[in-house]
PDB file of C-alpha atoms and ligand atoms in Angstrom:
ATOM      1  CA  MET T   1     -18.278   3.391 -14.601  1.00 93.00           C
ATOM      2  CA  ARG T   2     -17.446   6.458 -16.606  1.00 96.00           C
ATOM      3  CA  LEU T   3     -15.698   5.847 -19.891  1.00 96.00           C
ATOM      4  CA  ASP T   4     -12.683   8.070 -19.074  1.00 95.00           C
ATOM      5  CA  LYS T   5     -12.186   6.332 -15.729  1.00 92.00           C
ATOM      6  CA  PHE T   6     -12.382   2.942 -17.438  1.00 92.00           C
ATOM      7  CA  LEU T   7      -9.715   3.953 -19.949  1.00 92.00           C
ATOM      8  CA  VAL T   8      -7.352   5.282 -17.236  1.00 88.00           C
ATOM      9  CA  GLU T   9      -7.735   1.986 -15.374  1.00 85.00           C
ATOM     10  CA  CYS T  10      -6.968   0.034 -18.595  1.00 86.00           C
ATOM     11  CA  GLY T  11      -3.668   1.894 -18.597  1.00 79.00           C
ATOM     12  CA  LEU T  12      -4.378   4.054 -21.653  1.00 85.00           C
ATOM     13  CA  GLY T  13      -3.090   7.194 -20.059  1.00 82.00           C
ATOM     14  CA  SER T  14      -3.984   9.964 -17.611  1.00 84.00           C
ATOM     15  CA  ARG T  15      -7.575  11.346 -17.379  1.00 89.00           C
ATOM     16  CA  LYS T  16      -6.579  14.254 -19.631  1.00 92.00           C
ATOM     17  CA  GLU T  17      -4.891  12.014 -22.209  1.00 91.00           C
ATOM     18  CA  VAL T  18      -7.814   9.595 -22.429  1.00 94.00           C
ATOM     19  CA  ARG T  19     -10.225  12.467 -22.865  1.00 95.00           C
ATOM     20  CA  GLU T  20      -8.248  13.547 -25.917  1.00 96.00           C
ATOM     21  CA  ILE T  21      -8.218  10.004 -27.291  1.00 96.00           C
ATOM     22  CA  ILE T  22     -12.049   9.892 -26.898  1.00 97.00           C
ATOM     23  CA  LEU T  23     -12.593  13.345 -28.452  1.00 96.00           C
ATOM     24  CA  GLU T  24     -10.335  12.368 -31.403  1.00 96.00           C
ATOM     25  CA  GLY T  25     -12.775   9.509 -32.072  1.00 96.00           C
ATOM     26  CA  HIS T  26     -10.550   6.515 -31.344  1.00 96.00           C
ATOM     27  CA  ILE T  27     -12.814   4.815 -28.814  1.00 97.00           C
ATOM     28  CA  PHE T  28     -15.766   2.557 -29.727  1.00 97.00           C
ATOM     29  CA  ILE T  29     -18.401   1.138 -27.395  1.00 97.00           C
ATOM     30  CA  ASN T  30     -19.996  -1.897 -28.839  1.00 95.00           C
ATOM     31  CA  GLU T  31     -19.027  -0.704 -32.327  1.00 92.00           C
ATOM     32  CA  VAL T  32     -20.421   2.804 -31.830  1.00 96.00           C
ATOM     33  CA  ARG T  33     -17.923   5.639 -31.712  1.00 97.00           C
ATOM     34  CA  ALA T  34     -17.842   7.327 -28.298  1.00 97.00           C
ATOM     35  CA  LYS T  35     -18.308  11.063 -28.339  1.00 95.00           C
ATOM     36  CA  SER T  36     -17.932  11.969 -24.697  1.00 96.00           C
ATOM     37  CA  PRO T  37     -15.704  11.012 -21.795  1.00 96.00           C
ATOM     38  CA  HIS T  38     -18.672  11.145 -19.439  1.00 96.00           C
ATOM     39  CA  ILE T  39     -20.584   8.214 -20.960  1.00 96.00           C
ATOM     40  CA  ILE T  40     -21.376   5.530 -18.396  1.00 97.00           C
ATOM     41  CA  ILE T  41     -20.397   2.080 -19.490  1.00 96.00           C
ATOM     42  CA  ASN T  42     -20.814  -1.361 -17.966  1.00 94.00           C
ATOM     43  CA  GLU T  43     -17.231  -2.566 -17.747  1.00 90.00           C
ATOM     44  CA  LYS T  44     -18.370  -6.190 -17.365  1.00 88.00           C
ATOM     45  CA  LYS T  45     -20.703  -6.243 -20.341  1.00 92.00           C
ATOM     46  CA  ASP T  46     -19.800  -3.555 -22.825  1.00 95.00           C
ATOM     47  CA  GLU T  47     -17.041  -4.168 -25.374  1.00 95.00           C
ATOM     48  CA  ILE T  48     -14.721  -1.213 -25.509  1.00 96.00           C
ATOM     49  CA  PHE T  49     -12.255  -0.805 -28.381  1.00 95.00           C
ATOM     50  CA  LEU T  50      -9.334   1.520 -29.010  1.00 94.00           C
ATOM     51  CA  ASN T  51      -9.738   1.532 -32.825  1.00 94.00           C
ATOM     52  CA  ASP T  52      -9.431  -2.231 -33.536  1.00 91.00           C
ATOM     53  CA  GLU T  53      -7.952  -3.283 -30.193  1.00 90.00           C
ATOM     54  CA  LYS T  54     -10.322  -4.644 -27.549  1.00 92.00           C
ATOM     55  CA  LEU T  55      -9.538  -3.148 -24.101  1.00 92.00           C
ATOM     56  CA  GLU T  56      -9.558  -5.365 -21.010  1.00 85.00           C
ATOM     57  CA  TYR T  57     -10.495  -3.909 -17.674  1.00 84.00           C
ATOM     58  CA  LYS T  58      -8.642  -5.298 -14.710  1.00 85.00           C
ATOM     59  CA  GLU T  59      -9.886  -4.505 -11.255  1.00 86.00           C
ATOM     60  CA  PHE T  60      -6.594  -5.700  -9.741  1.00 93.00           C
ATOM     61  CA  ARG T  61      -3.113  -5.161 -11.132  1.00 93.00           C
ATOM     62  CA  TYR T  62       0.215  -6.666 -10.196  1.00 96.00           C
ATOM     63  CA  TYR T  63       3.646  -5.484 -11.288  1.00 96.00           C
ATOM     64  CA  VAL T  64       7.158  -6.665 -10.499  1.00 98.00           C
ATOM     65  CA  LEU T  65      10.012  -4.164 -10.356  1.00 98.00           C
ATOM     66  CA  ASN T  66      13.721  -4.961 -10.163  1.00 98.00           C
ATOM     67  CA  LYS T  67      14.423  -2.142  -7.679  1.00 98.00           C
ATOM     68  CA  GLU T  68      17.634  -0.257  -7.864  1.00 98.00           C
ATOM     69  CA  GLU T  69      19.363   0.947  -4.784  1.00 98.00           C
ATOM     70  CA  GLY T  70      18.885   4.563  -3.624  1.00 98.00           C
ATOM     71  CA  TYR T  71      15.090   4.501  -3.493  1.00 98.00           C
ATOM     72  CA  VAL T  72      12.917   4.102  -0.415  1.00 98.00           C
ATOM     73  CA  THR T  73       9.931   1.836  -0.358  1.00 98.00           C
ATOM     74  CA  ALA T  74       7.190   4.373   0.347  1.00 98.00           C
ATOM     75  CA  LEU T  75       4.413   6.084  -1.544  1.00 97.00           C
ATOM     76  CA  SER T  76       5.981   9.423  -0.828  1.00 97.00           C
ATOM     77  CA  ASP T  77       8.863  10.794   1.074  1.00 97.00           C
ATOM     78  CA  SER T  78      10.041  14.342   1.961  1.00 97.00           C
ATOM     79  CA  ARG T  79      13.746  13.533   1.631  1.00 97.00           C
ATOM     80  CA  ASP T  80      14.323  10.539  -0.521  1.00 98.00           C
ATOM     81  CA  ARG T  81      13.302   9.322  -3.974  1.00 98.00           C
ATOM     82  CA  THR T  82      10.691   6.592  -3.754  1.00 98.00           C
ATOM     83  CA  VAL T  83      10.122   3.295  -5.557  1.00 98.00           C
ATOM     84  CA  MET T  84       7.035   4.872  -7.110  1.00 98.00           C
ATOM     85  CA  GLU T  85       9.298   7.053  -9.171  1.00 97.00           C
ATOM     86  CA  LEU T  86      10.850   3.924 -10.700  1.00 97.00           C
ATOM     87  CA  LEU T  87       7.587   2.863 -12.346  1.00 95.00           C
ATOM     88  CA  PRO T  88       7.308   3.556 -16.041  1.00 89.00           C
ATOM     89  CA  GLU T  89       4.457   5.591 -17.579  1.00 81.00           C
ATOM     90  CA  TRP T  90       2.485   2.535 -18.771  1.00 81.00           C
ATOM     91  CA  VAL T  91       1.948   1.360 -15.238  1.00 87.00           C
ATOM     92  CA  VAL T  92      -1.522   2.272 -13.927  1.00 84.00           C
ATOM     93  CA  LEU T  93      -0.607   4.081 -10.688  1.00 85.00           C
ATOM     94  CA  LYS T  94      -4.125   4.386  -9.343  1.00 82.00           C
ATOM     95  CA  ASP T  95      -4.286   2.912  -5.806  1.00 89.00           C
ATOM     96  CA  LEU T  96      -1.015   1.116  -6.406  1.00 94.00           C
ATOM     97  CA  PHE T  97       1.387   0.405  -3.509  1.00 98.00           C
ATOM     98  CA  PRO T  98       4.402  -1.755  -2.845  1.00 98.00           C
ATOM     99  CA  VAL T  99       3.914  -5.072  -1.068  1.00 98.00           C
ATOM    100  CA  GLY T 100       6.270  -5.251   1.872  1.00 96.00           C
ATOM    101  CA  ARG T 101       9.465  -3.261   1.749  1.00 96.00           C
ATOM    102  CA  LEU T 102      13.028  -3.336   0.596  1.00 98.00           C
ATOM    103  CA  ASP T 103      15.608  -1.092   2.241  1.00 98.00           C
ATOM    104  CA  LYS T 104      16.933   1.970   0.437  1.00 98.00           C
ATOM    105  CA  ASP T 105      20.178   0.153  -0.344  1.00 98.00           C
ATOM    106  CA  THR T 106      18.559  -3.182  -1.281  1.00 98.00           C
ATOM    107  CA  GLU T 107      17.968  -4.200  -4.840  1.00 98.00           C
ATOM    108  CA  GLY T 108      15.712  -6.749  -6.417  1.00 98.00           C
ATOM    109  CA  LEU T 109      12.190  -7.999  -6.636  1.00 98.00           C
ATOM    110  CA  LEU T 110       9.476  -5.712  -5.385  1.00 98.00           C
ATOM    111  CA  LEU T 111       5.820  -6.409  -6.096  1.00 98.00           C
ATOM    112  CA  PHE T 112       3.218  -3.663  -6.463  1.00 98.00           C
ATOM    113  CA  THR T 113      -0.558  -4.047  -6.491  1.00 98.00           C
ATOM    114  CA  ASN T 114      -3.795  -2.228  -5.843  1.00 95.00           C
ATOM    115  CA  ASN T 115      -5.293  -5.396  -4.218  1.00 97.00           C
ATOM    116  CA  GLY T 116      -5.080  -4.565  -0.515  1.00 97.00           C
ATOM    117  CA  LYS T 117      -6.615  -7.806   0.718  1.00 97.00           C
ATOM    118  CA  PHE T 118      -4.294  -9.960  -1.245  1.00 97.00           C
ATOM    119  CA  ALA T 119      -1.254  -7.898  -0.311  1.00 97.00           C
ATOM    120  CA  HIS T 120      -2.171  -8.229   3.302  1.00 95.00           C
ATOM    121  CA  GLN T 121      -2.173 -12.039   2.998  1.00 94.00           C
ATOM    122  CA  LEU T 122       1.220 -11.964   1.278  1.00 95.00           C
ATOM    123  CA  VAL T 123       2.900 -10.109   4.133  1.00 93.00           C
ATOM    124  CA  SER T 124       1.025 -11.862   6.851  1.00 88.00           C
ATOM    125  CA  PRO T 125       3.439 -13.782   9.166  1.00 79.00           C
ATOM    126  CA  LYS T 126       0.978 -16.684   9.060  1.00 83.00           C
ATOM    127  CA  LYS T 127       1.294 -17.105   5.309  1.00 87.00           C
ATOM    128  CA  HIS T 128       5.047 -17.997   5.260  1.00 90.00           C
ATOM    129  CA  VAL T 129       5.686 -16.654   1.773  1.00 95.00           C
ATOM    130  CA  ASP T 130       9.214 -17.472   0.527  1.00 95.00           C
ATOM    131  CA  LYS T 131      11.550 -14.527   0.196  1.00 97.00           C
ATOM    132  CA  ILE T 132      14.926 -15.465  -1.154  1.00 98.00           C
ATOM    133  CA  TYR T 133      17.846 -13.017  -0.920  1.00 98.00           C
ATOM    134  CA  TYR T 134      21.276 -13.099  -2.581  1.00 98.00           C
ATOM    135  CA  VAL T 135      23.563 -11.743   0.136  1.00 98.00           C
ATOM    136  CA  GLU T 136      27.203 -10.570  -0.122  1.00 98.00           C
ATOM    137  CA  LEU T 137      29.049 -10.501   3.212  1.00 98.00           C
ATOM    138  CA  LYS T 138      31.936  -8.634   4.760  1.00 98.00           C
ATOM    139  CA  ASP T 139      33.451 -11.788   6.277  1.00 98.00           C
ATOM    140  CA  ASP T 140      33.536 -15.467   5.300  1.00 98.00           C
ATOM    141  CA  ILE T 141      30.444 -17.434   6.251  1.00 98.00           C
ATOM    142  CA  THR T 142      31.153 -20.208   8.744  1.00 98.00           C
ATOM    143  CA  GLU T 143      29.457 -23.540   9.099  1.00 98.00           C
ATOM    144  CA  GLU T 144      28.381 -22.450  12.582  1.00 98.00           C
ATOM    145  CA  GLY T 145      26.901 -19.263  11.095  1.00 98.00           C
ATOM    146  CA  LEU T 146      24.961 -21.216   8.476  1.00 98.00           C
ATOM    147  CA  HIS T 147      23.680 -23.549  11.185  1.00 98.00           C
ATOM    148  CA  ASP T 148      22.514 -20.583  13.286  1.00 98.00           C
ATOM    149  CA  LEU T 149      20.761 -18.926  10.347  1.00 98.00           C
ATOM    150  CA  ARG T 150      18.977 -22.206   9.623  1.00 98.00           C
ATOM    151  CA  THR T 151      17.790 -22.836  13.171  1.00 98.00           C
ATOM    152  CA  GLY T 152      17.018 -19.284  14.264  1.00 98.00           C
ATOM    153  CA  VAL T 153      18.924 -16.300  15.649  1.00 98.00           C
ATOM    154  CA  ASP T 154      18.118 -13.615  18.106  1.00 98.00           C
ATOM    155  CA  ILE T 155      17.550 -10.307  16.305  1.00 97.00           C
ATOM    156  CA  GLY T 156      16.951  -8.126  19.312  1.00 94.00           C
ATOM    157  CA  GLY T 157      14.466 -10.023  21.412  1.00 93.00           C
ATOM    158  CA  TYR T 158      12.968 -12.042  18.569  1.00 96.00           C
ATOM    159  CA  ILE T 159      14.142 -15.515  17.528  1.00 97.00           C
ATOM    160  CA  THR T 160      13.847 -15.907  13.772  1.00 97.00           C
ATOM    161  CA  MET T 161      11.956 -18.853  12.256  1.00 95.00           C
ATOM    162  CA  PRO T 162      14.034 -21.582  10.590  1.00 95.00           C
ATOM    163  CA  ALA T 163      15.404 -20.248   7.357  1.00 97.00           C
ATOM    164  CA  GLU T 164      17.196 -21.865   4.400  1.00 98.00           C
ATOM    165  CA  ALA T 165      20.775 -20.724   4.033  1.00 98.00           C
ATOM    166  CA  GLU T 166      22.970 -21.863   1.190  1.00 98.00           C
ATOM    167  CA  LYS T 167      26.638 -21.026   0.792  1.00 98.00           C
ATOM    168  CA  ILE T 168      27.585 -19.946  -2.711  1.00 98.00           C
ATOM    169  CA  GLU T 169      31.159 -18.780  -2.034  1.00 98.00           C
ATOM    170  CA  GLU T 170      33.040 -17.791   1.104  1.00 98.00           C
ATOM    171  CA  LYS T 171      31.362 -14.396   1.189  1.00 98.00           C
ATOM    172  CA  LYS T 172      28.168 -15.080  -0.727  1.00 98.00           C
ATOM    173  CA  ILE T 173      24.991 -16.871   0.362  1.00 98.00           C
ATOM    174  CA  TYR T 174      21.361 -17.324  -0.495  1.00 98.00           C
ATOM    175  CA  LEU T 175      18.966 -16.873   2.385  1.00 98.00           C
ATOM    176  CA  ASN T 176      15.334 -17.791   2.242  1.00 98.00           C
ATOM    177  CA  ILE T 177      13.202 -16.207   4.992  1.00 97.00           C
ATOM    178  CA  ARG T 178       9.483 -16.835   5.327  1.00 94.00           C
ATOM    179  CA  GLU T 179       8.802 -13.861   7.537  1.00 93.00           C
ATOM    180  CA  GLY T 180       9.632 -10.200   7.071  1.00 91.00           C
ATOM    181  CA  LYS T 181      10.798  -8.324  10.122  1.00 93.00           C
ATOM    182  CA  PHE T 182      12.296  -4.878   9.719  1.00 94.00           C
ATOM    183  CA  HIS T 183      15.883  -5.196   8.325  1.00 97.00           C
ATOM    184  CA  GLN T 184      15.620  -8.929   9.015  1.00 97.00           C
ATOM    185  CA  VAL T 185      18.373 -10.194   6.718  1.00 98.00           C
ATOM    186  CA  LYS T 186      20.879  -7.562   7.938  1.00 98.00           C
ATOM    187  CA  LYS T 187      20.020  -8.227  11.559  1.00 98.00           C
ATOM    188  CA  MET T 188      20.324 -12.009  11.084  1.00 98.00           C
ATOM    189  CA  LEU T 189      23.781 -11.640   9.638  1.00 98.00           C
ATOM    190  CA  GLN T 190      24.735  -9.206  12.365  1.00 98.00           C
ATOM    191  CA  ALA T 191      23.500 -11.738  14.933  1.00 98.00           C
ATOM    192  CA  ILE T 192      26.121 -14.208  13.638  1.00 98.00           C
ATOM    193  CA  GLY T 193      28.883 -11.597  13.809  1.00 98.00           C
ATOM    194  CA  ASN T 194      28.966 -10.847  10.083  1.00 98.00           C
ATOM    195  CA  GLU T 195      27.674  -7.927   7.970  1.00 98.00           C
ATOM    196  CA  VAL T 196      25.698  -7.532   4.784  1.00 98.00           C
ATOM    197  CA  ILE T 197      27.489  -5.466   2.182  1.00 98.00           C
ATOM    198  CA  TYR T 198      25.116  -6.137  -0.750  1.00 98.00           C
ATOM    199  CA  LEU T 199      21.529  -7.377  -0.708  1.00 98.00           C
ATOM    200  CA  LYS T 200      19.208  -8.345  -3.526  1.00 98.00           C
ATOM    201  CA  ARG T 201      15.857 -10.120  -3.310  1.00 98.00           C
ATOM    202  CA  ILE T 202      15.618 -12.698  -6.096  1.00 98.00           C
ATOM    203  CA  LYS T 203      12.395 -14.471  -5.203  1.00 98.00           C
ATOM    204  CA  PHE T 204       9.088 -13.578  -3.606  1.00 98.00           C
ATOM    205  CA  GLY T 205       6.485 -16.337  -3.436  1.00 97.00           C
ATOM    206  CA  ASN T 206       6.616 -17.982  -6.849  1.00 97.00           C
ATOM    207  CA  LEU T 207       7.866 -14.864  -8.502  1.00 98.00           C
ATOM    208  CA  GLU T 208      11.515 -14.832  -9.572  1.00 98.00           C
ATOM    209  CA  LEU T 209      13.650 -11.979 -10.690  1.00 97.00           C
ATOM    210  CA  GLY T 210      15.095 -14.038 -13.543  1.00 95.00           C
ATOM    211  CA  ASP T 211      16.743 -11.878 -16.091  1.00 95.00           C
ATOM    212  CA  LEU T 212      14.671  -8.764 -15.394  1.00 97.00           C
ATOM    213  CA  GLU T 213      17.064  -5.863 -15.761  1.00 97.00           C
ATOM    214  CA  ILE T 214      17.606  -3.417 -12.898  1.00 98.00           C
ATOM    215  CA  GLY T 215      14.820  -0.772 -13.092  1.00 97.00           C
ATOM    216  CA  GLU T 216      12.691  -2.936 -15.399  1.00 97.00           C
ATOM    217  CA  VAL T 217       9.002  -3.647 -14.661  1.00 97.00           C
ATOM    218  CA  VAL T 218       6.738  -6.472 -15.840  1.00 96.00           C
ATOM    219  CA  GLU T 219       3.046  -7.035 -15.265  1.00 93.00           C
ATOM    220  CA  VAL T 220       2.148 -10.405 -13.715  1.00 96.00           C
ATOM    221  CA  ASN T 221      -1.040 -12.231 -12.841  1.00 95.00           C
ATOM    222  CA  GLN T 222      -2.290 -12.998  -9.363  1.00 96.00           C
ATOM    223  CA  GLU T 223      -2.005 -16.777 -10.037  1.00 97.00           C
ATOM    224  CA  ASP T 224       1.763 -16.337 -10.689  1.00 96.00           C
ATOM    225  CA  ILE T 225       2.439 -14.965  -7.207  1.00 97.00           C
ATOM    226  CA  ILE T 226       1.654 -17.749  -4.755  1.00 94.00           C
TER     227      ILE T 226
HETATM  228  N1  LIG F 301      16.093  -7.672   5.020  1.00 73.52           N
HETATM  229  C1  LIG F 301      16.851  -6.524   5.152  1.00 73.52           C
HETATM  230  O1  LIG F 301      17.642  -6.469   6.037  1.00 73.52           O
HETATM  231  N2  LIG F 301      16.693  -5.586   4.211  1.00 73.52           N
HETATM  232  C2  LIG F 301      15.816  -5.714   3.159  1.00 73.52           C
HETATM  233  O2  LIG F 301      15.759  -4.769   2.337  1.00 73.52           O
HETATM  234  C3  LIG F 301      15.077  -6.866   3.067  1.00 73.52           C
HETATM  235  C4  LIG F 301      15.202  -7.825   4.008  1.00 73.52           C
END
C-alpha cells in the first residue's frame, strides 16, 4: 500500500494533509525518515511512526454517533443534511456508511463502519440484534397496548415479532425490537392507537448510548458490538 494511503486510513488527515506531514519529515518507516508519499509499504510488517508515535492500521473501523434530530440517514441527499455531516474531522470517512437507519426526527445511537459484510449481518432479520428505543408518547400507554407490543402488532400487512416493552411512566416506554422494518417503532405505536412524539435509540446490540452527548462520536471495536 502507498504510504500516503496508509496514513489517510490511519486517520491522520486527508491525502493532501498527509503528504505535507511526510514532506515535513515527520514520518518514519522502520526508523528511516520517509521522503515521499509514493513509497510502497507493507502495512502488516513495516512499522510506521509519526515522530515517536507508532501508527496502527485498521482495515475495518467502527464509530458510534449520538445522532441529533434534523439529519437524514444517508450518504448524500439533495434536500436534507445527512448524518455524514455530523462526523468530526478525526473520523476516517473512506468507505464509511451508517448501519441501518434512524429517521430524520429520531435521535440516538447510530453505528458507522466500512465493514460491509459485518454490517449486513447486523441488519439481517435472521440475526435478531437488540435495538432498544426510549419512546415518548402522545397518549398514556395501556396494559393492553403493552401486551400487544409484546406479542406482535400488524404494521400494514406485517405482524411484528415479539418485542420487549417496559413502561417507564404513563407516556414513556422502552421498546426493544429485534428487527428493523421501515418506521417500525412509530408504526407499532400507531397500531395500538397511540403516537410517538419523541424517539431515541439507546442500545444497538451490545452498544449502549450511555452518557455520550448528542452529536458526540466514539470509536468502538468490532467485539464490542455483538
Ligand atoms: N423506528 C422508527 O419508527 N423510527 C426510527 O428512526 C427507528 C425505528
